[in-house]
Every structure is written in C-alpha cells, then in structure tokens.
Amino acid sequence: MMPTKPERILIIKLRHHGDVLLTTPVADRIKQAYPDCAIDMLVYRETADILRDNRQINRILTIDRQWKKLGLRQRLACERALWGSLKAQRYDWVFNLSDQWRAAAVAKLCGKRSGSLRYSKRDNVLWRFCHSVLSEDLKHEHHIVEHHLAVLRPLQLAGGYCPRVRMEIAPDTRRSLQGKLQNRGWQGEPYVLAHPGSRWAFKCWENDKTAQLLQRLLESGRHLVLTAAPDSGEQAMLADIAGRLKAPKGMHIWILSGCLNLRELAAAIDGAGLFIGVDSVPMHMAAALDKPQVALFGPSWVSRWRPYSARAEVVWAGDFGSLPHPDSINSNDTARLLGAIPVDAVWQAVQKQLAG
C-alpha cells in the first residue's frame, strides 16, 4: 500500500551550518515527488541564514541556544511559543535528522508520523518510541547526504531523481557584496575566490603553500578574491598569506576578511570562476551553488564529507602521506594536518578546473 500524499512536513537538523545545508537535498527530494507539499525546517537560530531564500522551504523555525541564559519565565515563554507553533501545523511527517532527545520529542509530539535513523548512540526503547519508523544509518563510505536521504524510505519514493544541495541568494545580498568589492577597487573583473581558513586548524593547509598556489594564479593572469570568517585566527591566517603575495602588473587581489556575512560570502563564491578551499562550510556552499572548485582534505571522512557536486576536484592528504584516524582527532589541536599535500598536485587540480 502506497503512503498517503503528505501536505505538510517538518525536517529537523540541530547542528552546524554545513550540516544544515546538507539536509536541503531531503527537501529537494520531497518537492520533486510532492510539489505542493509545504516543507518547514527546525534548526538552531545561528544556522538559519544558510537556508534563507531557499524557495523549497516554506518556513524556518528556530531554537535559540541563548534561551538557556534567560530567566526561567522568559525561557519557558520562548519554549512554549515554539511548541505552540510546531503543534499547530499538524505535520503529516516529521523527519528528525538530529540525535538529540529534544528533536526526538518534537518528532513524537508534533507530527502524525515521524521518521529518523538508527543512530548507534540511540539504540534504545525510548528512541524507538519517539519515532514511527527508523531507517538504517549508513556506513562512512556513504556521503552524509545519502545518510540524510535514507530517512525518506517510508515515503517509498520512486528512483531516477538525484537531489541537489541547494542555496539561493537574494538580489539585495548580491548588491551588498558587489558594493564591498567595489569599495576595494573591483570593476567587474572575473576572479578566483580562495577561502583558506576553517574554524578547525587541523583542516587547513600551510600558509606558505597556499601563498605559492595563489601566486601561480596571479602569474597566470587570474585576479583573486580572498575571504576569511570574522574569527581572529582565520583573519590572521589570511593576512599572513596575503602578505606573501606580489601581484604582477595589471593583476588584482581583493581582500574580504571578516567583513562578509554568510549570505554575502555565498554571493562572492557564486560570482567566482573557481572556488579554492578546505573542508569547511564555504566548500559546501560552493557545491550548493554548482561552482567548479578544488577542495583540500586532511583527516576527515572524505567519502562522507566531500563536496556533493560533480564539479568538485578533491585533493586528499592521505594520497601523499599517512594521516591519523578521523575519530582520533582533537578538534582543538592547532596542528595543521594537510602538510603532505604538494603545491604541484593542487596546481594541477586548479588547472584542470580552469580548463574545464
């Protein structure tokens, strides 16, 4: 017996920006099968901008982690308002892609039916009680998008469609980004965008190698846009890299360090002829925007976290030297673990993408 056509669905993902962005293929898959279905998403407030302007998302509902700093009365009022809004929708399905108990409670109480994954850390009676259907979680050799899509098995959707990671950019955001570039002297020239930083240092390449690569781009006649997050460590990294570069006559380097919001960064990536970065949120944004890119990886699960795009070239440090096991990494370690990657290997990947 085929499932009833759903009219309202809630997707829950209470994680980081990149994790939330990589749930958008779930919405894409549902909308392809049921174009009239209204899809809401429940995420942490600070990650909502990664979904903003996505026309497949009906409403973005948020949990503010700062509520815990409020007085008890204020916090309860915020929680009550959220629960009231969720329960009023009478969702046909709630698909829970988070392993938190809070998300499980929403799945149980706010939908007619609910689905999640059989997370190993939640292999117990209470997790099963909170969800109508649990689908098997996949192994690390499968991309995280495939893990997310597995939750849709109870809908029995027909095959033949490859869902996309999606990110959309509003016209006012594009204008804001262009204004910031123009203030630095940009006059519409084509550019390659490099975002060498990550909030975790172990995912980053050495500054001198990054500078060597970017210098080759300049000498080959490519203008550069260099970006960094507002984080002081990332800004210091970019300043050091930029200080090593010498632009040949007629070539330009436009630096946007710590001055872009997430949406403006997306617009900057979308305007580039090529994106170069590491295993980080901007890399996934480039994939969502269908941009050609070169992504450098270290001791992450490459099969799970690589760019979900046919236009991405991945350079993995494990092809050039030994790496620690991904599960052994201390994310607070400041050591950079991409050192085995030679400049020539990345340059070859860059040339391939520019020629394509």
Coordinates of C-alpha atoms in Angstrom, one line a residue:
M1 CA 0.0 0.0 0.0
M2 CA 1.4 3.4 -1.1
P3 CA 1.8 6.1 1.6
T4 CA -0.7 8.9 1.7
K5 CA 0.3 12.1 -0.1
P6 CA 1.8 14.4 2.6
E7 CA 0.7 18.0 2.7
R8 CA 3.0 19.3 5.5
I9 CA 6.4 18.0 6.5
L10 CA 8.9 19.2 9.1
I11 CA 12.6 18.4 8.8
I12 CA 14.8 18.8 12.0
K13 CA 18.5 19.4 11.9
L14 CA 20.0 20.8 15.1
R15 CA 23.7 21.0 14.1
H16 CA 26.2 23.4 12.4
H17 CA 25.8 25.5 9.2
G18 CA 27.3 22.8 6.9
D19 CA 25.2 20.0 8.4
V20 CA 22.0 22.1 7.9
L21 CA 22.9 23.0 4.3
L22 CA 23.5 19.3 3.6
T23 CA 19.9 18.5 4.6
T24 CA 18.5 20.5 1.7
P25 CA 18.5 17.5 -0.7
V26 CA 15.9 16.0 1.6
A27 CA 13.6 18.9 0.9
D28 CA 14.5 18.8 -2.8
R29 CA 13.6 15.1 -3.0
I30 CA 10.3 15.7 -1.3
K31 CA 9.4 18.7 -3.5
Q32 CA 10.3 16.7 -6.6
A33 CA 7.8 14.0 -5.6
Y34 CA 5.2 16.2 -4.0
P35 CA 5.5 19.8 -5.5
D36 CA 2.6 21.1 -3.4
C37 CA 3.9 19.8 -0.1
A38 CA 4.8 22.6 2.4
I39 CA 8.2 21.9 4.0
D40 CA 9.3 23.6 7.2
M41 CA 12.7 23.2 8.9
L42 CA 13.6 23.4 12.5
V43 CA 17.2 24.5 13.1
Y44 CA 19.4 26.4 15.5
R45 CA 18.9 30.2 15.1
E46 CA 22.5 30.9 14.2
T47 CA 22.3 28.4 11.2
A48 CA 19.1 29.8 9.7
D49 CA 20.9 32.0 7.2
I50 CA 22.2 29.0 5.3
L51 CA 18.6 28.3 4.4
R52 CA 17.4 31.8 3.8
D53 CA 15.8 32.4 0.4
N54 CA 15.6 28.7 -0.4
R55 CA 12.2 28.6 -2.2
Q56 CA 11.7 25.0 -1.3
I57 CA 11.5 25.8 2.4
N58 CA 8.1 27.1 3.5
R59 CA 9.1 28.3 7.0
I60 CA 12.3 28.2 9.0
L61 CA 11.6 27.7 12.7
T62 CA 14.5 28.2 15.1
I63 CA 15.7 27.3 18.6
D64 CA 18.0 29.9 20.1
R65 CA 20.7 28.3 22.3
Q66 CA 20.9 31.6 24.1
W67 CA 17.5 30.8 25.7
K68 CA 19.3 28.9 28.4
K69 CA 20.8 32.2 29.6
L70 CA 17.4 33.8 30.1
G71 CA 15.4 33.7 33.3
L72 CA 13.2 30.7 33.8
R73 CA 10.0 32.6 33.0
Q74 CA 11.4 34.0 29.7
R75 CA 12.9 30.7 28.7
L76 CA 9.6 28.9 29.3
A77 CA 7.7 31.5 27.3
C78 CA 10.1 31.1 24.3
E79 CA 9.8 27.3 24.5
R80 CA 6.0 27.5 24.8
A81 CA 5.8 29.7 21.8
L82 CA 7.9 27.4 19.7
W83 CA 6.0 24.3 20.7
G84 CA 2.7 26.0 20.0
S85 CA 3.8 27.0 16.6
L86 CA 5.0 23.5 15.8
K87 CA 2.0 21.6 17.1
A88 CA -0.4 24.0 15.3
Q89 CA 0.9 22.8 11.9
R90 CA -0.3 19.2 12.4
Y91 CA 2.6 17.8 10.2
D92 CA 1.9 14.7 8.3
W93 CA 5.5 13.7 8.8
V94 CA 8.4 14.9 11.0
F95 CA 11.8 13.7 9.7
N96 CA 14.3 14.0 12.5
L97 CA 17.9 14.2 11.3
S98 CA 19.4 15.0 14.7
D99 CA 20.3 12.6 17.5
Q100 CA 19.3 15.0 20.4
W101 CA 16.4 14.0 22.7
R102 CA 14.9 17.4 22.2
A103 CA 14.5 16.7 18.5
A104 CA 13.0 13.3 19.3
A105 CA 10.4 14.9 21.5
V106 CA 9.4 17.2 18.7
A107 CA 9.1 14.2 16.3
K108 CA 6.9 12.4 18.7
L109 CA 4.6 15.2 19.7
C110 CA 4.3 17.4 16.6
G111 CA 3.6 15.0 13.7
K112 CA 1.1 12.4 12.8
R113 CA 4.1 10.2 11.9
S114 CA 7.8 10.6 12.3
G115 CA 11.0 9.1 11.0
S116 CA 14.6 9.1 12.0
L117 CA 17.8 7.0 11.7
R118 CA 19.0 4.1 13.9
Y119 CA 21.8 6.1 15.5
S120 CA 24.1 3.8 17.4
K121 CA 24.2 6.1 20.4
R122 CA 20.4 6.0 20.5
D123 CA 19.8 2.3 20.2
N124 CA 17.2 2.0 22.9
V125 CA 13.4 1.7 23.6
L126 CA 12.8 5.4 24.1
W127 CA 14.3 6.5 20.8
R128 CA 12.1 3.9 19.0
F129 CA 9.1 5.1 21.0
C130 CA 9.6 8.6 19.7
H131 CA 9.6 7.7 16.0
S132 CA 7.1 5.8 13.9
V133 CA 9.8 4.5 11.6
L134 CA 13.6 4.2 12.0
S135 CA 15.8 3.7 8.9
E136 CA 19.2 2.1 9.0
D137 CA 22.1 4.6 9.3
L138 CA 24.7 4.1 6.5
K139 CA 28.4 3.5 6.8
H140 CA 31.1 6.1 6.5
E141 CA 31.8 5.2 2.8
H142 CA 28.4 6.8 2.0
H143 CA 28.1 10.6 1.7
I144 CA 26.3 12.4 4.5
V145 CA 23.6 13.4 2.0
E146 CA 22.9 9.8 1.4
H147 CA 22.6 9.3 5.2
H148 CA 20.0 12.1 5.3
L149 CA 18.0 10.8 2.3
A150 CA 17.7 7.4 3.9
V151 CA 15.2 8.9 6.4
L152 CA 12.7 9.2 3.5
R153 CA 12.4 5.4 2.9
P154 CA 8.9 5.2 4.4
L155 CA 7.6 7.5 1.7
Q156 CA 8.5 4.9 -0.9
L157 CA 9.6 7.5 -3.5
A158 CA 10.4 6.4 -7.0
G159 CA 14.0 6.3 -8.1
G160 CA 15.6 8.2 -11.0
Y161 CA 16.0 11.6 -9.4
C162 CA 19.3 12.9 -7.9
P163 CA 18.5 15.5 -5.3
R164 CA 20.7 18.6 -5.0
V165 CA 22.2 20.6 -2.2
R166 CA 20.6 24.0 -2.7
M167 CA 21.4 27.5 -1.7
E168 CA 19.8 30.7 -3.1
I169 CA 20.9 34.3 -2.9
A170 CA 18.6 37.3 -2.9
P171 CA 19.3 40.3 -5.2
D172 CA 19.9 42.7 -2.3
T173 CA 22.6 40.3 -1.0
R174 CA 24.4 40.3 -4.3
R175 CA 24.2 44.1 -4.4
S176 CA 25.7 44.3 -0.9
L177 CA 28.6 42.0 -1.8
Q178 CA 29.3 43.9 -5.0
G179 CA 29.3 47.2 -3.1
K180 CA 32.0 45.8 -0.8
L181 CA 34.1 44.6 -3.7
Q182 CA 33.7 48.0 -5.5
N183 CA 34.9 49.8 -2.4
R184 CA 38.1 47.8 -2.7
G185 CA 38.5 48.8 -6.4
W186 CA 36.8 45.9 -8.2
Q187 CA 35.2 46.9 -11.5
G188 CA 33.6 43.7 -12.6
E189 CA 36.7 41.7 -13.4
P190 CA 36.5 37.9 -13.3
Y191 CA 38.2 36.3 -10.3
V192 CA 39.1 33.1 -8.5
L193 CA 38.0 33.0 -4.9
A194 CA 40.1 31.4 -2.2
H195 CA 38.9 30.7 1.4
P196 CA 41.9 29.0 3.1
G197 CA 40.6 29.0 6.6
S198 CA 38.4 26.8 8.8
R199 CA 37.3 27.1 12.4
W200 CA 39.4 24.0 13.0
A201 CA 43.1 24.5 12.3
F202 CA 43.8 20.8 11.5
K203 CA 41.7 21.2 8.3
C204 CA 44.0 23.9 6.9
W205 CA 46.9 23.8 4.6
E206 CA 50.2 25.7 5.4
N207 CA 50.2 29.4 4.7
D208 CA 53.4 29.2 2.6
K209 CA 51.9 26.6 0.3
T210 CA 48.6 28.4 0.0
A211 CA 50.6 31.6 -1.0
Q212 CA 52.6 29.7 -3.6
L213 CA 49.5 28.4 -5.2
L214 CA 47.8 31.8 -5.2
Q215 CA 51.0 33.4 -6.6
R216 CA 50.9 30.9 -9.6
L217 CA 47.3 32.0 -10.2
L218 CA 48.3 35.7 -10.3
E219 CA 51.2 35.0 -12.6
S220 CA 48.9 33.0 -14.9
G221 CA 46.6 36.1 -15.3
R222 CA 43.9 35.4 -12.7
H223 CA 42.6 38.0 -10.3
L224 CA 41.9 36.9 -6.7
V225 CA 39.3 37.4 -4.1
L226 CA 40.5 36.2 -0.7
T227 CA 38.0 35.7 2.1
A228 CA 38.1 34.9 5.8
A229 CA 35.5 34.5 8.6
P230 CA 35.2 37.0 11.4
D231 CA 37.3 34.7 13.6
S232 CA 40.5 36.3 14.6
G233 CA 42.6 33.2 13.8
E234 CA 41.2 33.0 10.3
Q235 CA 41.8 36.7 9.7
A236 CA 45.4 36.4 10.9
M237 CA 46.0 33.4 8.6
L238 CA 44.6 35.3 5.6
A239 CA 46.7 38.4 6.5
D240 CA 49.9 36.2 6.5
I241 CA 49.0 34.6 3.2
A242 CA 48.2 37.9 1.5
G243 CA 51.4 39.5 2.8
R244 CA 53.4 36.9 0.9
L245 CA 51.7 37.7 -2.5
K246 CA 53.1 40.0 -5.1
A247 CA 50.5 40.9 -7.8
P248 CA 52.0 41.3 -11.3
K249 CA 51.2 44.5 -13.2
G250 CA 47.5 44.5 -14.1
M251 CA 46.6 41.8 -11.6
H252 CA 44.4 42.5 -8.5
I253 CA 43.9 41.0 -5.1
W254 CA 40.7 42.0 -3.3
I255 CA 40.6 41.0 0.4
L256 CA 37.3 40.5 2.2
S257 CA 38.5 39.4 5.6
G258 CA 35.9 39.2 8.4
C259 CA 33.6 41.7 6.7
L260 CA 31.1 39.4 5.0
N261 CA 28.0 37.8 6.5
L262 CA 27.2 34.2 5.4
R263 CA 24.9 35.4 2.6
E264 CA 27.4 37.8 1.2
L265 CA 30.1 35.1 1.2
A266 CA 27.7 32.9 -0.8
A267 CA 27.3 35.7 -3.3
A268 CA 31.1 36.1 -3.6
I269 CA 31.5 32.4 -4.2
D270 CA 28.7 32.4 -6.8
G271 CA 30.4 35.2 -8.7
A272 CA 33.8 33.4 -8.9
G273 CA 35.1 31.4 -11.8
L274 CA 36.6 28.9 -9.4
F275 CA 36.5 28.3 -5.7
I276 CA 39.5 27.0 -3.7
G277 CA 39.1 26.0 -0.1
V278 CA 39.3 23.3 2.5
D279 CA 36.9 21.0 4.3
S280 CA 34.6 23.8 5.6
V281 CA 31.2 25.4 5.2
P282 CA 32.3 27.6 2.2
M283 CA 33.2 24.4 0.4
H284 CA 29.7 23.0 0.8
M285 CA 28.3 26.4 -0.3
A286 CA 30.3 26.2 -3.5
A287 CA 28.8 22.8 -4.2
A288 CA 25.3 24.0 -3.5
L289 CA 25.9 26.9 -5.9
D290 CA 27.2 24.5 -8.5
K291 CA 30.6 26.2 -8.8
P292 CA 33.7 24.5 -10.0
Q293 CA 36.0 24.0 -7.1
V294 CA 39.2 22.5 -5.7
A295 CA 38.8 21.2 -2.1
L296 CA 41.7 20.2 0.1
F297 CA 41.1 17.4 2.6
G298 CA 43.0 16.0 5.6
P299 CA 42.0 13.5 8.3
S300 CA 38.2 13.8 7.8
W301 CA 36.0 11.1 6.4
V302 CA 36.4 12.2 2.8
S303 CA 33.7 9.8 1.4
R304 CA 31.2 11.3 3.9
W305 CA 32.1 15.0 3.8
R306 CA 33.4 15.6 0.3
P307 CA 31.7 18.3 -1.8
Y308 CA 28.3 16.9 -3.0
S309 CA 29.0 18.0 -6.6
A310 CA 30.2 16.6 -9.9
R311 CA 32.1 19.9 -10.4
A312 CA 34.5 19.4 -7.4
E313 CA 38.1 18.2 -7.5
V314 CA 39.2 16.8 -4.2
V315 CA 42.9 16.7 -3.2
W316 CA 43.3 14.4 -0.2
A317 CA 46.4 14.5 2.1
G318 CA 46.1 10.7 2.6
D319 CA 47.2 10.2 -1.1
F320 CA 50.6 11.7 -0.2
G321 CA 51.3 10.6 3.3
S322 CA 49.9 9.0 6.5
L323 CA 47.1 10.6 8.4
P324 CA 45.6 10.0 11.9
H325 CA 42.3 8.2 12.0
P326 CA 39.4 10.6 11.7
D327 CA 37.9 9.5 15.0
S328 CA 41.1 10.2 16.8
I329 CA 41.3 13.9 16.0
N330 CA 41.3 16.5 18.8
S331 CA 39.4 19.4 17.1
N332 CA 41.1 21.9 19.5
D333 CA 44.6 20.9 18.3
T334 CA 46.2 23.8 16.4
A335 CA 48.5 21.5 14.3
R336 CA 47.7 21.6 10.6
L337 CA 47.4 18.1 9.1
L338 CA 47.4 18.8 5.3
G339 CA 51.2 19.2 5.1
A340 CA 51.7 16.2 2.9
I341 CA 49.8 17.8 0.0
P342 CA 52.3 19.3 -2.5
V343 CA 51.7 22.5 -4.3
D344 CA 52.1 20.9 -7.7
A345 CA 49.2 18.5 -7.0
V346 CA 46.8 21.3 -6.1
W347 CA 48.0 23.4 -9.1
Q348 CA 47.3 20.5 -11.4
A349 CA 43.7 20.2 -10.0
V350 CA 43.3 24.0 -10.4
Q351 CA 44.4 24.0 -14.0
K352 CA 42.1 21.1 -14.7
Q353 CA 39.1 23.0 -13.3
L354 CA 40.0 26.3 -15.1
A355 CA 40.4 24.4 -18.4
G356 CA 37.0 22.6 -18.0

